[in-house]
Tab-separated table of C-alpha atoms in Angstrom:
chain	number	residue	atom	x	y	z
A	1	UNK	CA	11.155	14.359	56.142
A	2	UNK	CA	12.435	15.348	52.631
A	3	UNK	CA	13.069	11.749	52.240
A	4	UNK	CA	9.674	10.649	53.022
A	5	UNK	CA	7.595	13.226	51.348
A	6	UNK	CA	10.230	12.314	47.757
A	7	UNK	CA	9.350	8.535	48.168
A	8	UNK	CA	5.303	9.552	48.604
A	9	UNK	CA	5.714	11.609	45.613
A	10	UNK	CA	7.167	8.586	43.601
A	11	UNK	CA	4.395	6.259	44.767
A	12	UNK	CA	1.785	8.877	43.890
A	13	UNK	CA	2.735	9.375	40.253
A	14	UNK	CA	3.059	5.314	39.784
A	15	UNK	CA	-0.018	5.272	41.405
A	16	UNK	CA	-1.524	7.943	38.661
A	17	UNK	CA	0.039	5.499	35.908
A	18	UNK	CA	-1.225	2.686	36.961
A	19	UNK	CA	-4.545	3.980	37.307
A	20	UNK	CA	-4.222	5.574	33.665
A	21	UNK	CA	-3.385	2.338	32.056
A	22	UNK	CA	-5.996	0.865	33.515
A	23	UNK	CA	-8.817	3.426	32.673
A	24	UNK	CA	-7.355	2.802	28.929
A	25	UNK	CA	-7.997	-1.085	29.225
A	26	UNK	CA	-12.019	0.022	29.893
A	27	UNK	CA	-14.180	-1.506	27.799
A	28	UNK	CA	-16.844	0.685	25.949
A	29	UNK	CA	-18.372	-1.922	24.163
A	30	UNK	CA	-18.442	-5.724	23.275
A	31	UNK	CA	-19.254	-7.134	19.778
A	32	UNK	CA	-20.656	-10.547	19.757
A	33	UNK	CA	-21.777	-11.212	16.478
A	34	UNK	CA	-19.360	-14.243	15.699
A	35	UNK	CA	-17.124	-13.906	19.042
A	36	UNK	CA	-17.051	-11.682	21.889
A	37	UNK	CA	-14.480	-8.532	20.788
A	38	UNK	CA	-14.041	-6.137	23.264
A	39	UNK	CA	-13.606	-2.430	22.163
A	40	UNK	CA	-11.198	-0.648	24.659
A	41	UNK	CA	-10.762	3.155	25.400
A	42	UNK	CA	-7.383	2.694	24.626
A	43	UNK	CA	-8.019	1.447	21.047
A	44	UNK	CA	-10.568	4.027	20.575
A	45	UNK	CA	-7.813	6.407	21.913
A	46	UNK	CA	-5.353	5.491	19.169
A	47	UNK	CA	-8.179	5.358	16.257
A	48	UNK	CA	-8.697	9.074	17.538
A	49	UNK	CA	-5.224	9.693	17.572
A	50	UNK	CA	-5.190	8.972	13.705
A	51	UNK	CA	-7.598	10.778	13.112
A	52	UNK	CA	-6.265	14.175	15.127
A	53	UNK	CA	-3.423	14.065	13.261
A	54	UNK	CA	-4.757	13.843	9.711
A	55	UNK	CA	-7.088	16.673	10.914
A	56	UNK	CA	-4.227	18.784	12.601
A	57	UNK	CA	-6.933	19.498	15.855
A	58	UNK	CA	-8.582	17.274	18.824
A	59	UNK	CA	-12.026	15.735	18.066
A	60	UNK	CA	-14.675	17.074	19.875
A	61	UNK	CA	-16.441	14.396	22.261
A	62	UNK	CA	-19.384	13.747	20.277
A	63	UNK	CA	-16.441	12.871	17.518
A	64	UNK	CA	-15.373	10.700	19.092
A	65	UNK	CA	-18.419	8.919	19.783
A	66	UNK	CA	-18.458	8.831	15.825
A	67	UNK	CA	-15.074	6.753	15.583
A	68	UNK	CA	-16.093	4.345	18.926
A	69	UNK	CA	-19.456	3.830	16.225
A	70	UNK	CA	-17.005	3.308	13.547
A	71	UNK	CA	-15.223	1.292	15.265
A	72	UNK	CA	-17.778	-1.225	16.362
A	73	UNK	CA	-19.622	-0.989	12.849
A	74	UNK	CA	-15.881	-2.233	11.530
A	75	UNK	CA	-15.490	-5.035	13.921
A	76	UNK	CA	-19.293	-6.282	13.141
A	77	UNK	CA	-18.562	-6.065	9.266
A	78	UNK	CA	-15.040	-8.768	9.815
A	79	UNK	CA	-16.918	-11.090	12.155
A	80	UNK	CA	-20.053	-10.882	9.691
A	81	UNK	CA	-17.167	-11.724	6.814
A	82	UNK	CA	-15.284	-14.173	9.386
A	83	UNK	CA	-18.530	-15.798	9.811
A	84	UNK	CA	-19.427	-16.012	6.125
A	85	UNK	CA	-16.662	-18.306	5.403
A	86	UNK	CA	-14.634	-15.108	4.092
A	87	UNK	CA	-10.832	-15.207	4.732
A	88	UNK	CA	-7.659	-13.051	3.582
A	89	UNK	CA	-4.403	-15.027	3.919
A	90	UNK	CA	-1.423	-13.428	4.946
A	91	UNK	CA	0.401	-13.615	1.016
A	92	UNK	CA	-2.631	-11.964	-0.450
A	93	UNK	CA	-2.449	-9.141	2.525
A	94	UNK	CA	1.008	-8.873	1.817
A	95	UNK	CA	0.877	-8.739	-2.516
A	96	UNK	CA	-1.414	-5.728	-1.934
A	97	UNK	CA	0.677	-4.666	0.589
A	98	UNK	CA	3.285	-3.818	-2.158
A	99	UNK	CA	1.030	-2.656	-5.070
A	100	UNK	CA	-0.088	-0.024	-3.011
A	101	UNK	CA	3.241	1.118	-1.569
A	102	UNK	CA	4.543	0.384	-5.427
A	103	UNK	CA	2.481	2.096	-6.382
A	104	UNK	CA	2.903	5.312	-4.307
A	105	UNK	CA	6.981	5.004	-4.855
A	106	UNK	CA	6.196	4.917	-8.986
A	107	UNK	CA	8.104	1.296	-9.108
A	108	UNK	CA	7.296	-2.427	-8.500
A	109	UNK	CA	9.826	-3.220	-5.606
A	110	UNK	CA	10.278	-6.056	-3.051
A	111	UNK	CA	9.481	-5.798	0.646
A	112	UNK	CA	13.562	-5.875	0.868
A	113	UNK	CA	13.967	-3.579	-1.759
A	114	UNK	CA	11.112	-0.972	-0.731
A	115	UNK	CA	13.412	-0.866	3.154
A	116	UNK	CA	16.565	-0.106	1.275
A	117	UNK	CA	14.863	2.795	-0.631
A	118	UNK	CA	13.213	3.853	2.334
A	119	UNK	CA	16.427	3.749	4.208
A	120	UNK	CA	18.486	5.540	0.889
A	121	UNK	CA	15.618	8.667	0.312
A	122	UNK	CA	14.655	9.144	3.931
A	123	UNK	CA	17.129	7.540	6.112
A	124	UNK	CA	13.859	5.852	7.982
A	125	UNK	CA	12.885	1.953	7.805
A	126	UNK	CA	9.682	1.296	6.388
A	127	UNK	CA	8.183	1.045	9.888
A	128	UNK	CA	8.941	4.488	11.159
A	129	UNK	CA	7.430	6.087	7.764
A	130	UNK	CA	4.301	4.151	8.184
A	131	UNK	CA	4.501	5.641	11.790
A	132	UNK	CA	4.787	9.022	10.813
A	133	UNK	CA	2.126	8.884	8.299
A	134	UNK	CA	-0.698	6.099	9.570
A	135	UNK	CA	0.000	6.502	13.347
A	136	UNK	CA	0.701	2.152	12.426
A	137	UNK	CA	3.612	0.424	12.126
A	138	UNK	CA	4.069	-2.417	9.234
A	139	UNK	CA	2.251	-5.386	11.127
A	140	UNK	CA	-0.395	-2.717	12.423
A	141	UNK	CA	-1.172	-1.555	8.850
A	142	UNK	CA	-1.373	-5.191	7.382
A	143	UNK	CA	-3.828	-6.196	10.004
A	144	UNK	CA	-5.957	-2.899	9.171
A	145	UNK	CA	-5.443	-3.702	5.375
A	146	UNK	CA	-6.642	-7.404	6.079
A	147	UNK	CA	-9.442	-6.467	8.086
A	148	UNK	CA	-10.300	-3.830	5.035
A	149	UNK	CA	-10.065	-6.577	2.022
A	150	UNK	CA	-12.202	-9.077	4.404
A	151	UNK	CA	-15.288	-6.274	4.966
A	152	UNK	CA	-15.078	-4.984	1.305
A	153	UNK	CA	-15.147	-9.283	-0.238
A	154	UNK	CA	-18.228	-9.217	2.207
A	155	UNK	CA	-19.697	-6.385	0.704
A	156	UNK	CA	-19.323	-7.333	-2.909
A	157	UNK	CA	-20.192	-11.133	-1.989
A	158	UNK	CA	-23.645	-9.599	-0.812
A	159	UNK	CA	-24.240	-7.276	-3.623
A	160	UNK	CA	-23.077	-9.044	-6.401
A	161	UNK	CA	-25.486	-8.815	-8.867
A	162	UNK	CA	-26.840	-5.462	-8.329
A	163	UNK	CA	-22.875	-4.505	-8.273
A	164	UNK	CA	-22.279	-5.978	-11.322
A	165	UNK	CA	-25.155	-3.130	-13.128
A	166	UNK	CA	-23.257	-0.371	-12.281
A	167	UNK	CA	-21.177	0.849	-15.032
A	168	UNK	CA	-19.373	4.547	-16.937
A	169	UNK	CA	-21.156	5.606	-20.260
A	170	UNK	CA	-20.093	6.524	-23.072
A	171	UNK	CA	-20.934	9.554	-22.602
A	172	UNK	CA	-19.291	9.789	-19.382
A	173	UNK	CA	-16.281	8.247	-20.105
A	174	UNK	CA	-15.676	11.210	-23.341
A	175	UNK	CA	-16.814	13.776	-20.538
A	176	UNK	CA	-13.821	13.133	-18.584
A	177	UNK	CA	-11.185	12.315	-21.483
A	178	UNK	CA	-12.055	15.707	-22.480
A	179	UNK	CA	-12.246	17.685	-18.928
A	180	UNK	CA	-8.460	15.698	-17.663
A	181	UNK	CA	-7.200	15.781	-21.744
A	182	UNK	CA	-3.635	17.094	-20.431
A	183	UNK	CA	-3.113	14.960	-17.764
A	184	UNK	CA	-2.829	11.867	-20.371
A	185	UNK	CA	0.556	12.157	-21.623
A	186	UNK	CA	3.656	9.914	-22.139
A	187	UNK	CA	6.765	10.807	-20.184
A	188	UNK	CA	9.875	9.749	-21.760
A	189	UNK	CA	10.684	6.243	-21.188
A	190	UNK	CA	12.963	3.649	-22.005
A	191	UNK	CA	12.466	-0.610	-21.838
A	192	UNK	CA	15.480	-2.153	-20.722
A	193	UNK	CA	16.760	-5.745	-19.926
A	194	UNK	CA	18.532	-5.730	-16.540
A	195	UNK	CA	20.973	-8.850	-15.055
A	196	UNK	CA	21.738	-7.809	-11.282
A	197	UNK	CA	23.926	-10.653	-9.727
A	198	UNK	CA	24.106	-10.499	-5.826
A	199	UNK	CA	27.997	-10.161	-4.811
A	200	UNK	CA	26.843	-12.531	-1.203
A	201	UNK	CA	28.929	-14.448	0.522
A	202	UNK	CA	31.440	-14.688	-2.870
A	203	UNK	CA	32.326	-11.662	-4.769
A	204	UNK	CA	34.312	-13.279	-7.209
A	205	UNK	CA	31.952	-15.766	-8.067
A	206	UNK	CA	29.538	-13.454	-8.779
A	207	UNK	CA	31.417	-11.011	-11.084
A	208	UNK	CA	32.595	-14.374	-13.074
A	209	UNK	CA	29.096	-14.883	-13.471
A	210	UNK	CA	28.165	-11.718	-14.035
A	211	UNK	CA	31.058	-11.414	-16.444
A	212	UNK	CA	30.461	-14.948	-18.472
A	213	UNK	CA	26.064	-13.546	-18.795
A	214	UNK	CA	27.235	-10.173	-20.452
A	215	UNK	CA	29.196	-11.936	-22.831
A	216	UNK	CA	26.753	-14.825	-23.868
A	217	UNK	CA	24.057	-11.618	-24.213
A	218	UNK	CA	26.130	-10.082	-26.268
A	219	UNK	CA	26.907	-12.696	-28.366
A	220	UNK	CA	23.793	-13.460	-28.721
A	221	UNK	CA	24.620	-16.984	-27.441
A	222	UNK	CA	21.454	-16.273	-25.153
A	223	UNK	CA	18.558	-13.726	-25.440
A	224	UNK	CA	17.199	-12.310	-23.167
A	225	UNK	CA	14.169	-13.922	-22.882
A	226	UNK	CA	16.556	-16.761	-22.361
A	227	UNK	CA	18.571	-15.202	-19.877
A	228	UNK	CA	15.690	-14.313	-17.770
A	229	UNK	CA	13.857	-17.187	-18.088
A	230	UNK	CA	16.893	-19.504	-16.510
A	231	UNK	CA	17.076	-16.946	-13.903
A	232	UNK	CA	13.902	-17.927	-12.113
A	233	UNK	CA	15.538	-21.674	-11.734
A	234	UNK	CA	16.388	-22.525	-8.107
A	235	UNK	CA	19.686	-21.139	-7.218
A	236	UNK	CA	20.547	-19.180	-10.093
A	237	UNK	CA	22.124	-17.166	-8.265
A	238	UNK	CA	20.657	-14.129	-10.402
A	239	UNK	CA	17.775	-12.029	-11.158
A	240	UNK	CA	16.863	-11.432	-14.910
A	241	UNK	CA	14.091	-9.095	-16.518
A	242	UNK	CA	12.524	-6.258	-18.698
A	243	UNK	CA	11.552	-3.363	-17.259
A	244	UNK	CA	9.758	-0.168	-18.746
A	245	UNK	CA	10.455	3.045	-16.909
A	246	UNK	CA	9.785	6.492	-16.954
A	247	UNK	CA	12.374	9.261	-16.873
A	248	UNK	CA	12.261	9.948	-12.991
A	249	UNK	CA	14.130	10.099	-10.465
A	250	UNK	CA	11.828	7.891	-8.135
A	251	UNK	CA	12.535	5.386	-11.125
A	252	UNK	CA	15.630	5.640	-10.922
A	253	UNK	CA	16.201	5.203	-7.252
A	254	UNK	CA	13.859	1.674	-7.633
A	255	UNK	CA	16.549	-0.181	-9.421
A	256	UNK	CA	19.642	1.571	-7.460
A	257	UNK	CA	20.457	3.606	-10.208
A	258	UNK	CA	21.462	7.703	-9.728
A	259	UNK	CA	19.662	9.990	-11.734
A	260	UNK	CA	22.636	11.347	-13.870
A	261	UNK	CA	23.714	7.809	-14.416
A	262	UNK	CA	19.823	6.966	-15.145
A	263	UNK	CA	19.879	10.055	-17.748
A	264	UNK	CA	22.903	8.903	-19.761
A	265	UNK	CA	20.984	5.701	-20.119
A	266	UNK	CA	18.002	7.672	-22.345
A	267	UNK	CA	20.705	9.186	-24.214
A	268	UNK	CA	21.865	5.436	-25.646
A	269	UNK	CA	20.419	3.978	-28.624
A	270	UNK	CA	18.345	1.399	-28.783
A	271	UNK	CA	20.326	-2.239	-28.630
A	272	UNK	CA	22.942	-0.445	-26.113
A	273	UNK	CA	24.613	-2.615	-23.637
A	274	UNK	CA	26.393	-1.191	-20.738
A	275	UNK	CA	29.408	-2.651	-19.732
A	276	UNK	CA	29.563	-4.213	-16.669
A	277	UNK	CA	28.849	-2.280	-13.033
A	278	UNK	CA	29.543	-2.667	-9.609
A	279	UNK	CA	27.443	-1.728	-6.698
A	280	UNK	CA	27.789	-2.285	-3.149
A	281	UNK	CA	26.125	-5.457	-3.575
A	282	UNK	CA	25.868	-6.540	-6.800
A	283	UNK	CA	27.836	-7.220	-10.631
A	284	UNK	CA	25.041	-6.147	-13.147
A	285	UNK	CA	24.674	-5.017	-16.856
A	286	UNK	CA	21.574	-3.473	-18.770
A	287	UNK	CA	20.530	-3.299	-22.360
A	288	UNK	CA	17.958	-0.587	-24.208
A	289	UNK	CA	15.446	-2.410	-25.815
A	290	UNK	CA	13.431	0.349	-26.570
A	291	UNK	CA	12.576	3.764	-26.101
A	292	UNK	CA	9.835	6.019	-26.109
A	293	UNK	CA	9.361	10.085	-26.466
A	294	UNK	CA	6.901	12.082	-24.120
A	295	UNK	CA	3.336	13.114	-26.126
A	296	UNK	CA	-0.229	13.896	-25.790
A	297	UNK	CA	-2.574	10.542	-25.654
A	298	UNK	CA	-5.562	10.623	-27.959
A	299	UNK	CA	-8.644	8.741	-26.455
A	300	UNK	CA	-7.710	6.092	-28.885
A	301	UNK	CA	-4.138	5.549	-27.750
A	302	UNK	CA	-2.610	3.109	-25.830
A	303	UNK	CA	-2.161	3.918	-22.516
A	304	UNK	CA	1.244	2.497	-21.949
A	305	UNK	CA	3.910	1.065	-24.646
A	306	UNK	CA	3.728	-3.038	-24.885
A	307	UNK	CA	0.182	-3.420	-24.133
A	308	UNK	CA	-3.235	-3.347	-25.989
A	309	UNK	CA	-5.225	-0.634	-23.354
A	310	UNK	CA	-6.436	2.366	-25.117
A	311	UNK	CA	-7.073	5.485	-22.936
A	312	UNK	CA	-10.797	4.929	-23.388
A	313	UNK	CA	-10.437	1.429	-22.059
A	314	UNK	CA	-8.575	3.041	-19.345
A	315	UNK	CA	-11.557	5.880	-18.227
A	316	UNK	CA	-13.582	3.153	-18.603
A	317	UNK	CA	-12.525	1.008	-16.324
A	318	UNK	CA	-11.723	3.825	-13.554
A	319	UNK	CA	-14.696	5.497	-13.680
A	320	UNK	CA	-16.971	2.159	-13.599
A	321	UNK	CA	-14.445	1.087	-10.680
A	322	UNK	CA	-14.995	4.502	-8.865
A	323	UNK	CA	-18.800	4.385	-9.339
A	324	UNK	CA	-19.035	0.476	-8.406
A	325	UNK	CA	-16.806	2.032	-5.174
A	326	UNK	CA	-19.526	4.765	-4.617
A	327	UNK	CA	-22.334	1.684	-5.047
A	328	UNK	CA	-20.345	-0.241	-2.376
A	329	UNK	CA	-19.316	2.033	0.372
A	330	UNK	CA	-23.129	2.756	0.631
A	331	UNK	CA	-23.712	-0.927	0.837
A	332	UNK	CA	-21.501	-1.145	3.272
A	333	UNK	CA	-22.581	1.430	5.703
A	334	UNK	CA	-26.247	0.154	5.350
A	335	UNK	CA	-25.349	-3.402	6.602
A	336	UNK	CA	-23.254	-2.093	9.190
A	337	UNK	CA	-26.407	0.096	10.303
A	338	UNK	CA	-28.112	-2.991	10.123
A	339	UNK	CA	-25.668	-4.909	12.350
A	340	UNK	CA	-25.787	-1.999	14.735
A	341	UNK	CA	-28.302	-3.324	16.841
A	342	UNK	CA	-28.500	-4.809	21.005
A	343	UNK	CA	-28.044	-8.402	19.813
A	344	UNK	CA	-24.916	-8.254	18.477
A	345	UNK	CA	-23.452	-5.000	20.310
A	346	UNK	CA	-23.450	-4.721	24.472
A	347	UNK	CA	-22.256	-1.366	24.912
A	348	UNK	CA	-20.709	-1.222	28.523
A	349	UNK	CA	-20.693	2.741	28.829
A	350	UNK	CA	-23.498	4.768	27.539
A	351	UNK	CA	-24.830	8.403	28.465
A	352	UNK	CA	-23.089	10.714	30.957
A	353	UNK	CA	-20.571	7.614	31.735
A	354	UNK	CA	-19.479	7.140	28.048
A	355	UNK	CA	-19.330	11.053	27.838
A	356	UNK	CA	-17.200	11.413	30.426
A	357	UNK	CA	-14.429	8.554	29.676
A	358	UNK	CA	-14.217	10.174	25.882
A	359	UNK	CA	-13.570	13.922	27.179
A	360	UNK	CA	-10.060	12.809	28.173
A	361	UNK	CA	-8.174	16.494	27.397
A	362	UNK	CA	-5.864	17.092	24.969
């Protein structure tokens, strides 16, 4: 009997599962605009999920009526670009991919690169952070990011002229040099010229080469313009460039570097060369071009060494990029409104049915 009622017990919970997974492949809606796209109650579950956790407490079921409408309103906007002739490809999803994450890590890296200082500050692959933080993994987020680029070139494509009035003052842009005054400042940095030779499949071979580029640079049988430009030839079996960086410690984990070693390099003089290092995976050397001491920016000043931006240029631009932002995101929520309608939405749960499918418990 014990038997009997443990196998029952084992076909009622697979039953339950079953039945669960297929509840979550429900569809709440289709959106037909350019091609049917069904919107499940197991994507609207994970969109929810998101947006629980960024919250830190369950939505409320009329909340989550709010994402499914989000939701659908997203899906019309991509088949309304899709059907425009608008398209992201994969490289451009994945250069902005990188700016953004560069940008949040304070250093221009590589996809490769970006793992290895994910894996050296966290001990996590790039993956499991997006995990942790979007609720996405990597491929997830892209899609999302893609999806995001091809609504927002369908909003500008619409709006282009009227976008192109909105612009800061004058007036404005002094207003806010004046209010955020502190927060435009220098840090300390230095421009170097860095040689990194991967040791790959020959270690020897690389430290000879290595070895023989440190000695033409400091001969000045090559510059370094020289030296980088003959490393972006087809198997040079380097990589050559300048690089202006800021006394941190984020900078100095971006190009493999520990802080105390990255400290002794701002103590050097300008035309220092190191000698010649070994990591776990590379020969490289490094020269101080330049450096530069911390101080307050005037709304005249550059923003950054090596370039011709002044911080007025700077407010400028920000503050006529967050306003054209403002401008768009309104645009955009009117023509999804307008999209919104019967013909290109067939919502297969509404009322007391949809009510009850989205007050799934916490």
């Amino acid at each position: 009997m014990k038997k009997i009622i443990a196998v029952l017990s084992i076909l009622m919970f697979a039953t339950v599962a079953v039945f669960a997974q297929s509840a979550d492949m429900t569809q709440l809606a289709v959106v037909k605009l350019n091609k049917n796209e069904f919107i499940t109650l197991k994507q609207l579950k994970a969109r929810c999920a998101i947006s629980e956790k960024e919250i830190g407490r369950a939505l409320t079921v009329d909340e989550r009526k709010k994402v499914l409408d989000t939701l659908i309103e997203e899906t019309l906007m991509v088949q309304a670009a899709a059907k425009a002739g608008i398209n992201i490809s994969d490289s451009s999803v994945d250069q902005f991919f990188l700016q953004y994450m560069s940008q949040l890590i304070g250093v221009s890296l590589t996809e490769k690169e970006m793992e290895e200082v994910f894996k050296k500050q966290y001990g996590k692959s790039l993956d499991e952070v997006l995990l942790e933080q979007t609720g996405m993994n990597k491929t997830e987020y892209k899609k999302k990011l893609k999806n995001t680029l091809m609504m927002q070139q369908y909003v500008v494509q619409k709006n282009q002229d009227e976008i192109q009035k909105v612009a800061a003052t004058d007036e404005e842009i002094r207003m806010a040099y004046e209010s955020n005054k502190s927060s435009f400042v220098w840090n300390d940095m230095v421009n170097i010229f860095m040689v990194i030779v991967p040791k790959g499949s020959n270690p020897d071979t690389a430290k000879q080469k290595a070895t023989d580029l440190l000695n033409k640079y400091t001969s000045k049988a090559l510059s370094a313009e020289q030296i980088a430009v003959q490393s972006q030839a087809d198997n040079s079996g380097y990589q050559a460039g300048q690089l202006l960086l800021p006394k941190t410690e984020a900078a100095a984990n971006g190009i493999g570097m520990s802080l105390q070693n990255f400290m002794l390099v701002f103590q050097q003089g300008e035309g220092y060369v190191s000698d010649l290092g070994e990591t776990s995976d590379d020969y490289r050397f490094l020269s101080v071009l330049k450096k530069y001491d911390a101080k307050m920016l005037a709304i005249g000043d550059i923003v950054q060494p090596e370039t011709t931006v002044t911080v007025y240029d700077y407010i400028r631009s920000n503050l006529t990029q967050q306003k054209q932002q403002l401008y768009l995101n309104t645009a955009a929520q009117d023509l999804a409104k307008e999209l919104h309608n019967a013909e290109n939405v067939d919502m297969k749960k509404t009322g007391d049915a949809l009510t009850k499918l989205l007050d799934w418990g916490n």
